[in-house]
Amino acid sequence: MTCRDRCVPQFLSKLALHRRPEPLALMEAIVDHVAAHLAQALEGERFKPLGMATGRTMEPFYEALIQRLVAWPIPQLEQLKRCWLSFNLDEYVGLSSGDNRSFAAYMDAQLGCHLDLSPCQLQLPDGTAKDPAEEAQRYGSALQKAGGIGLQLLGLGGNGHVGFNEPPSQPSSRCRVVTLQRATRIQNASAFGGSPDRVPEQAITLGLDEILAAEEIHLIVTGAAKAEILRTALLDPCSAEVPASWLQRHSRVHVWVDDAACAHLPLLS
């Protein structure tokens, strides 16, 4: 399945691009939007699960979000804590939630412990499940039963992946076990003592089908190293070889970039 070139300008016309000079200013802008989204959801009693992401790019986001939320009036903050439900994109196969290299441990350190959220409020796949494929089906079903994602946060992999949807990935792909490419293991090696060989070979990830079903999607990209793959994902026709390009099919995509990541987007700068 591919999009024709004529689809690309149509996508750009509905894309919301948010640009800031450097990452910290960018994260503050994202937090402005997310905090407003949360406040509106609470006021309207329409709190849909959040789709959460991990990685170095997201660390300053969570720091800024916590600072913002703890400044809320106590009754509003307590209401948020009671309503909170989020589903992370992925987890490594073979790592328990108690392993500090797991995404479960990351989410507890970055968010859960600051807001006193229970593990059941921060949903992730079980990396130690006896049958990872069965766990992927269970996790996808749990998300569907919870009503799907309202606001989805995404990072962008150097090979164009979102979540751990490695190329090639079709938009119909659902939650599943994936084998991580060498480039991805290199990119994530810092959490494993700098050794790509110590990064697990497999992960459970939400598929593009679940991601594209979110009500709104926020793609966060920083740094010059991601500039060319971002250009490819946004300006070239959709392709399974660049999984992030399927975001062109969604009607409510926000792209958050710093100046370095935006360097190869002359039409948007």
mmCIF file of C-alpha atoms in Angstrom, residues 3-268:
data_model
loop_
_atom_site.group_PDB
_atom_site.id
_atom_site.type_symbol
_atom_site.label_atom_id
_atom_site.label_comp_id
_atom_site.label_asym_id
_atom_site.label_seq_id
_atom_site.Cartn_x
_atom_site.Cartn_y
_atom_site.Cartn_z
ATOM 1 C CA CYS A 3 0.362 6.947 -1.209
ATOM 2 C CA ARG A 4 0.725 8.863 -4.438
ATOM 3 C CA ASP A 5 2.892 11.980 -4.588
ATOM 4 C CA ARG A 6 -0.248 14.100 -4.858
ATOM 5 C CA CYS A 7 -1.204 13.026 -1.313
ATOM 6 C CA VAL A 8 1.828 14.689 0.225
ATOM 7 C CA PRO A 9 0.797 18.357 -0.208
ATOM 8 C CA GLN A 10 -2.632 17.439 1.176
ATOM 9 C CA PHE A 11 -0.972 16.022 4.287
ATOM 10 C CA LEU A 12 1.217 19.106 4.706
ATOM 11 C CA SER A 13 -1.838 21.359 4.544
ATOM 12 C CA LYS A 14 -3.343 19.679 7.619
ATOM 13 C CA LEU A 15 -0.102 19.079 9.513
ATOM 14 C CA ALA A 16 0.446 21.186 12.623
ATOM 15 C CA LEU A 17 4.155 21.987 12.846
ATOM 16 C CA HIS A 18 5.486 23.440 16.099
ATOM 17 C CA ARG A 19 9.060 24.694 15.997
ATOM 18 C CA ARG A 20 11.290 26.039 18.748
ATOM 19 C CA PRO A 21 15.009 26.928 18.640
ATOM 20 C CA GLU A 22 16.170 24.291 21.114
ATOM 21 C CA PRO A 23 14.850 21.174 22.888
ATOM 22 C CA LEU A 24 14.027 22.644 26.310
ATOM 23 C CA ALA A 25 11.836 25.379 24.808
ATOM 24 C CA LEU A 26 10.221 22.733 22.629
ATOM 25 C CA MET A 27 9.379 20.537 25.614
ATOM 26 C CA GLU A 28 7.758 23.455 27.427
ATOM 27 C CA ALA A 29 5.577 24.072 24.372
ATOM 28 C CA ILE A 30 4.550 20.413 24.212
ATOM 29 C CA VAL A 31 3.721 20.442 27.921
ATOM 30 C CA ASP A 32 1.514 23.496 27.354
ATOM 31 C CA HIS A 33 -0.552 21.446 24.912
ATOM 32 C CA VAL A 34 -0.599 18.216 26.924
ATOM 33 C CA ALA A 35 -1.511 19.975 30.192
ATOM 34 C CA ALA A 36 -4.352 21.810 28.433
ATOM 35 C CA HIS A 37 -5.519 18.502 26.942
ATOM 36 C CA LEU A 38 -5.543 16.862 30.384
ATOM 37 C CA ALA A 39 -7.394 19.767 31.994
ATOM 38 C CA GLN A 40 -10.057 19.749 29.277
ATOM 39 C CA ALA A 41 -10.450 15.983 29.531
ATOM 40 C CA LEU A 42 -10.999 16.216 33.287
ATOM 41 C CA GLU A 43 -13.417 19.108 32.981
ATOM 42 C CA GLY A 44 -15.433 17.312 30.324
ATOM 43 C CA GLU A 45 -15.167 13.972 32.153
ATOM 44 C CA ARG A 46 -13.822 12.445 28.967
ATOM 45 C CA PHE A 47 -10.424 11.046 29.909
ATOM 46 C CA LYS A 48 -9.202 8.605 27.258
ATOM 47 C CA PRO A 49 -5.974 6.653 27.775
ATOM 48 C CA LEU A 50 -2.763 8.438 26.900
ATOM 49 C CA GLY A 51 -0.180 6.855 24.611
ATOM 50 C CA MET A 52 3.265 7.261 26.168
ATOM 51 C CA ALA A 53 6.762 7.011 24.727
ATOM 52 C CA THR A 54 10.211 6.515 26.242
ATOM 53 C CA GLY A 55 13.785 7.374 25.351
ATOM 54 C CA ARG A 56 16.252 10.188 25.889
ATOM 55 C CA THR A 57 14.175 12.623 23.835
ATOM 56 C CA MET A 58 11.281 12.210 26.249
ATOM 57 C CA GLU A 59 13.166 12.722 29.526
ATOM 58 C CA PRO A 60 13.001 16.548 29.502
ATOM 59 C CA PHE A 61 9.339 16.301 28.516
ATOM 60 C CA TYR A 62 8.463 14.243 31.586
ATOM 61 C CA GLU A 63 10.500 16.566 33.813
ATOM 62 C CA ALA A 64 8.642 19.610 32.483
ATOM 63 C CA LEU A 65 5.271 17.834 32.695
ATOM 64 C CA ILE A 66 5.775 16.906 36.347
ATOM 65 C CA GLN A 67 6.765 20.470 37.218
ATOM 66 C CA ARG A 68 3.613 21.738 35.537
ATOM 67 C CA LEU A 69 1.218 19.221 37.055
ATOM 68 C CA VAL A 70 2.419 19.495 40.651
ATOM 69 C CA ALA A 71 1.646 23.233 40.410
ATOM 70 C CA TRP A 72 -2.019 22.478 39.692
ATOM 71 C CA PRO A 73 -4.576 23.087 42.468
ATOM 72 C CA ILE A 74 -4.580 20.040 44.736
ATOM 73 C CA PRO A 75 -8.199 18.979 43.957
ATOM 74 C CA GLN A 76 -7.495 19.068 40.207
ATOM 75 C CA LEU A 77 -4.233 17.144 40.608
ATOM 76 C CA GLU A 78 -5.901 14.509 42.779
ATOM 77 C CA GLN A 79 -8.643 14.112 40.180
ATOM 78 C CA LEU A 80 -5.989 13.597 37.496
ATOM 79 C CA LYS A 81 -4.255 10.945 39.594
ATOM 80 C CA ARG A 82 -7.524 9.066 40.030
ATOM 81 C CA CYS A 83 -8.337 9.174 36.308
ATOM 82 C CA TRP A 84 -4.862 8.522 34.908
ATOM 83 C CA LEU A 85 -4.507 5.612 32.524
ATOM 84 C CA SER A 86 -1.747 5.341 29.936
ATOM 85 C CA PHE A 87 -0.446 2.678 27.579
ATOM 86 C CA ASN A 88 3.194 2.676 26.582
ATOM 87 C CA LEU A 89 4.232 1.830 23.073
ATOM 88 C CA ASP A 90 6.588 -1.018 23.837
ATOM 89 C CA GLU A 91 8.726 -3.110 26.161
ATOM 90 C CA TYR A 92 11.803 -5.286 25.711
ATOM 91 C CA VAL A 93 11.265 -9.041 25.700
ATOM 92 C CA GLY A 94 13.108 -10.604 28.632
ATOM 93 C CA LEU A 95 13.245 -7.588 30.964
ATOM 94 C CA SER A 96 11.124 -7.467 34.108
ATOM 95 C CA SER A 97 9.519 -4.288 35.428
ATOM 96 C CA GLY A 98 12.105 -4.340 38.225
ATOM 97 C CA ASP A 99 15.013 -4.176 35.781
ATOM 98 C CA ASN A 100 16.173 -0.569 35.638
ATOM 99 C CA ARG A 101 16.776 -0.945 31.892
ATOM 100 C CA SER A 102 13.117 -1.775 31.229
ATOM 101 C CA PHE A 103 10.629 0.776 29.986
ATOM 102 C CA ALA A 104 8.415 -0.065 32.969
ATOM 103 C CA ALA A 105 11.195 1.100 35.301
ATOM 104 C CA TYR A 106 11.741 4.162 33.098
ATOM 105 C CA MET A 107 8.075 5.170 33.330
ATOM 106 C CA ASP A 108 7.981 4.712 37.086
ATOM 107 C CA ALA A 109 11.123 6.828 37.520
ATOM 108 C CA GLN A 110 10.081 9.534 35.055
ATOM 109 C CA LEU A 111 6.373 9.765 35.889
ATOM 110 C CA GLY A 112 4.813 7.190 38.192
ATOM 111 C CA CYS A 113 6.718 7.863 41.394
ATOM 112 C CA HIS A 114 6.191 11.637 41.060
ATOM 113 C CA LEU A 115 2.416 11.362 40.681
ATOM 114 C CA ASP A 116 1.915 8.322 42.947
ATOM 115 C CA LEU A 117 0.540 6.304 40.051
ATOM 116 C CA SER A 118 0.108 2.561 40.437
ATOM 117 C CA PRO A 119 1.559 0.095 37.910
ATOM 118 C CA CYS A 120 -1.964 -0.659 36.662
ATOM 119 C CA GLN A 121 -2.303 3.007 35.680
ATOM 120 C CA LEU A 122 0.923 2.861 33.669
ATOM 121 C CA GLN A 123 0.233 -0.010 31.319
ATOM 122 C CA LEU A 124 3.111 -1.719 29.491
ATOM 123 C CA PRO A 125 3.561 -5.143 27.936
ATOM 124 C CA ASP A 126 4.985 -7.789 30.266
ATOM 125 C CA GLY A 127 8.512 -8.385 28.996
ATOM 126 C CA THR A 128 8.822 -11.581 31.034
ATOM 127 C CA ALA A 129 5.634 -13.249 29.766
ATOM 128 C CA LYS A 130 6.185 -16.944 29.031
ATOM 129 C CA ASP A 131 4.651 -16.483 25.560
ATOM 130 C CA PRO A 132 5.534 -13.010 24.180
ATOM 131 C CA ALA A 133 3.223 -13.387 21.173
ATOM 132 C CA GLU A 134 0.308 -14.175 23.469
ATOM 133 C CA GLU A 135 1.247 -11.220 25.664
ATOM 134 C CA ALA A 136 1.209 -8.946 22.613
ATOM 135 C CA GLN A 137 -2.333 -10.072 21.823
ATOM 136 C CA ARG A 138 -3.375 -9.520 25.432
ATOM 137 C CA TYR A 139 -1.869 -6.024 25.511
ATOM 138 C CA GLY A 140 -3.498 -4.986 22.255
ATOM 139 C CA SER A 141 -6.849 -6.280 23.503
ATOM 140 C CA ALA A 142 -6.441 -4.417 26.805
ATOM 141 C CA LEU A 143 -5.912 -1.164 24.918
ATOM 142 C CA GLN A 144 -8.970 -1.804 22.763
ATOM 143 C CA LYS A 145 -11.120 -2.570 25.819
ATOM 144 C CA ALA A 146 -9.933 0.679 27.436
ATOM 145 C CA GLY A 147 -11.256 2.649 24.470
ATOM 146 C CA GLY A 148 -8.068 3.243 22.502
ATOM 147 C CA ILE A 149 -5.657 6.159 22.696
ATOM 148 C CA GLY A 150 -6.746 9.763 22.993
ATOM 149 C CA LEU A 151 -3.415 11.596 22.732
ATOM 150 C CA GLN A 152 -0.415 9.628 21.458
ATOM 151 C CA LEU A 153 3.192 10.755 21.985
ATOM 152 C CA LEU A 154 5.810 9.416 19.572
ATOM 153 C CA GLY A 155 9.526 9.665 19.036
ATOM 154 C CA LEU A 156 11.224 8.932 15.713
ATOM 155 C CA GLY A 157 13.847 6.244 15.242
ATOM 156 C CA GLY A 158 16.843 6.834 13.030
ATOM 157 C CA ASN A 159 15.539 4.200 10.611
ATOM 158 C CA GLY A 160 12.049 5.728 10.566
ATOM 159 C CA HIS A 161 10.441 3.525 13.195
ATOM 160 C CA VAL A 162 7.732 4.719 15.592
ATOM 161 C CA GLY A 163 7.286 2.582 18.657
ATOM 162 C CA PHE A 164 9.354 -0.426 17.693
ATOM 163 C CA ASN A 165 7.650 -0.779 14.324
ATOM 164 C CA GLU A 166 10.829 -1.520 12.420
ATOM 165 C CA PRO A 167 10.926 -1.291 8.635
ATOM 166 C CA PRO A 168 9.217 -2.776 6.779
ATOM 167 C CA SER A 169 5.928 -2.178 8.625
ATOM 168 C CA GLN A 170 2.498 -1.813 7.079
ATOM 169 C CA PRO A 171 -0.223 0.463 8.501
ATOM 170 C CA SER A 172 -2.341 -2.607 9.270
ATOM 171 C CA SER A 173 0.275 -4.009 11.671
ATOM 172 C CA ARG A 174 -1.039 -4.655 15.167
ATOM 173 C CA CYS A 175 0.566 -5.259 18.563
ATOM 174 C CA ARG A 176 3.180 -7.970 18.097
ATOM 175 C CA VAL A 177 6.668 -9.242 18.856
ATOM 176 C CA VAL A 178 9.350 -7.637 16.675
ATOM 177 C CA THR A 179 13.048 -8.272 16.113
ATOM 178 C CA LEU A 180 15.040 -5.086 16.607
ATOM 179 C CA GLN A 181 17.365 -3.997 13.847
ATOM 180 C CA ARG A 182 21.032 -3.468 14.569
ATOM 181 C CA ALA A 183 20.625 0.296 14.067
ATOM 182 C CA THR A 184 17.926 0.399 16.743
ATOM 183 C CA ARG A 185 20.023 -1.588 19.191
ATOM 184 C CA ILE A 186 22.919 0.819 18.607
ATOM 185 C CA GLN A 187 20.602 3.776 19.161
ATOM 186 C CA ASN A 188 19.379 2.321 22.477
ATOM 187 C CA ALA A 189 22.723 1.019 23.716
ATOM 188 C CA SER A 190 23.306 3.811 26.243
ATOM 189 C CA ALA A 191 20.911 2.157 28.699
ATOM 190 C CA PHE A 192 22.913 -1.082 28.389
ATOM 191 C CA GLY A 193 26.386 0.151 29.187
ATOM 192 C CA GLY A 194 26.932 1.388 25.640
ATOM 193 C CA SER A 195 26.924 -2.122 24.163
ATOM 194 C CA PRO A 196 24.399 -2.832 21.371
ATOM 195 C CA ASP A 197 24.946 -6.543 21.937
ATOM 196 C CA ARG A 198 23.437 -6.227 25.421
ATOM 197 C CA VAL A 199 20.227 -4.647 24.078
ATOM 198 C CA PRO A 200 17.502 -7.321 23.862
ATOM 199 C CA GLU A 201 16.966 -8.646 20.368
ATOM 200 C CA GLN A 202 13.179 -8.541 20.593
ATOM 201 C CA ALA A 203 10.436 -6.287 21.903
ATOM 202 C CA ILE A 204 6.647 -6.160 22.099
ATOM 203 C CA THR A 205 5.273 -3.071 20.381
ATOM 204 C CA LEU A 206 1.909 -1.560 19.609
ATOM 205 C CA GLY A 207 1.411 -1.677 15.868
ATOM 206 C CA LEU A 208 0.765 1.131 13.435
ATOM 207 C CA ASP A 209 -2.903 0.178 13.403
ATOM 208 C CA GLU A 210 -3.260 1.009 17.115
ATOM 209 C CA ILE A 211 -1.110 4.143 16.773
ATOM 210 C CA LEU A 212 -3.062 5.471 13.801
ATOM 211 C CA ALA A 213 -6.329 4.874 15.682
ATOM 212 C CA ALA A 214 -5.366 7.565 18.247
ATOM 213 C CA GLU A 215 -7.478 10.714 18.227
ATOM 214 C CA GLU A 216 -4.397 12.908 17.899
ATOM 215 C CA ILE A 217 -0.719 12.125 17.386
ATOM 216 C CA HIS A 218 2.272 14.151 18.553
ATOM 217 C CA LEU A 219 5.608 13.321 16.920
ATOM 218 C CA ILE A 220 8.561 14.804 18.830
ATOM 219 C CA VAL A 221 11.882 15.087 16.992
ATOM 220 C CA THR A 222 15.042 16.850 18.143
ATOM 221 C CA GLY A 223 18.604 17.046 16.866
ATOM 222 C CA ALA A 224 20.333 17.219 13.487
ATOM 223 C CA ALA A 225 20.749 13.428 13.338
ATOM 224 C CA LYS A 226 16.989 13.036 12.776
ATOM 225 C CA ALA A 227 16.608 15.820 10.195
ATOM 226 C CA GLU A 228 16.842 13.688 7.046
ATOM 227 C CA ILE A 229 14.648 10.809 8.233
ATOM 228 C CA LEU A 230 12.048 13.358 9.361
ATOM 229 C CA ARG A 231 12.098 14.933 5.900
ATOM 230 C CA THR A 232 11.652 11.509 4.327
ATOM 231 C CA ALA A 233 8.777 10.606 6.651
ATOM 232 C CA LEU A 234 6.879 13.829 6.004
ATOM 233 C CA LEU A 235 7.645 14.677 2.382
ATOM 234 C CA ASP A 236 8.171 11.383 0.541
ATOM 235 C CA PRO A 237 5.311 9.041 -0.362
ATOM 236 C CA CYS A 238 4.180 6.609 2.329
ATOM 237 C CA SER A 239 6.323 3.492 2.488
ATOM 238 C CA ALA A 240 6.636 0.420 4.659
ATOM 239 C CA GLU A 241 10.385 1.076 4.599
ATOM 240 C CA VAL A 242 9.789 4.292 6.590
ATOM 241 C CA PRO A 243 7.067 3.333 9.080
ATOM 242 C CA ALA A 244 6.658 6.904 10.349
ATOM 243 C CA SER A 245 5.545 7.937 6.857
ATOM 244 C CA TRP A 246 2.173 6.276 7.504
ATOM 245 C CA LEU A 247 1.407 9.171 9.859
ATOM 246 C CA GLN A 248 0.558 11.037 6.650
ATOM 247 C CA ARG A 249 -2.710 9.079 6.695
ATOM 248 C CA HIS A 250 -3.831 10.576 10.012
ATOM 249 C CA SER A 251 -6.005 13.700 10.158
ATOM 250 C CA ARG A 252 -4.617 15.182 13.396
ATOM 251 C CA VAL A 253 -0.821 15.057 13.500
ATOM 252 C CA HIS A 254 1.291 17.541 15.428
ATOM 253 C CA VAL A 255 5.019 17.551 14.679
ATOM 254 C CA TRP A 256 7.237 19.156 17.328
ATOM 255 C CA VAL A 257 10.764 20.018 16.160
ATOM 256 C CA ASP A 258 13.749 22.062 17.232
ATOM 257 C CA ASP A 259 15.723 24.049 14.668
ATOM 258 C CA ALA A 260 18.268 21.270 14.166
ATOM 259 C CA ALA A 261 15.645 18.623 13.365
ATOM 260 C CA CYS A 262 13.851 21.008 11.018
ATOM 261 C CA ALA A 263 16.937 21.715 8.898
ATOM 262 C CA HIS A 264 15.827 19.586 5.931
ATOM 263 C CA LEU A 265 12.250 20.848 5.827
ATOM 264 C CA PRO A 266 12.541 23.991 3.683
ATOM 265 C CA LEU A 267 8.848 23.942 2.812
ATOM 266 C CA LEU A 268 7.936 24.073 6.502
#
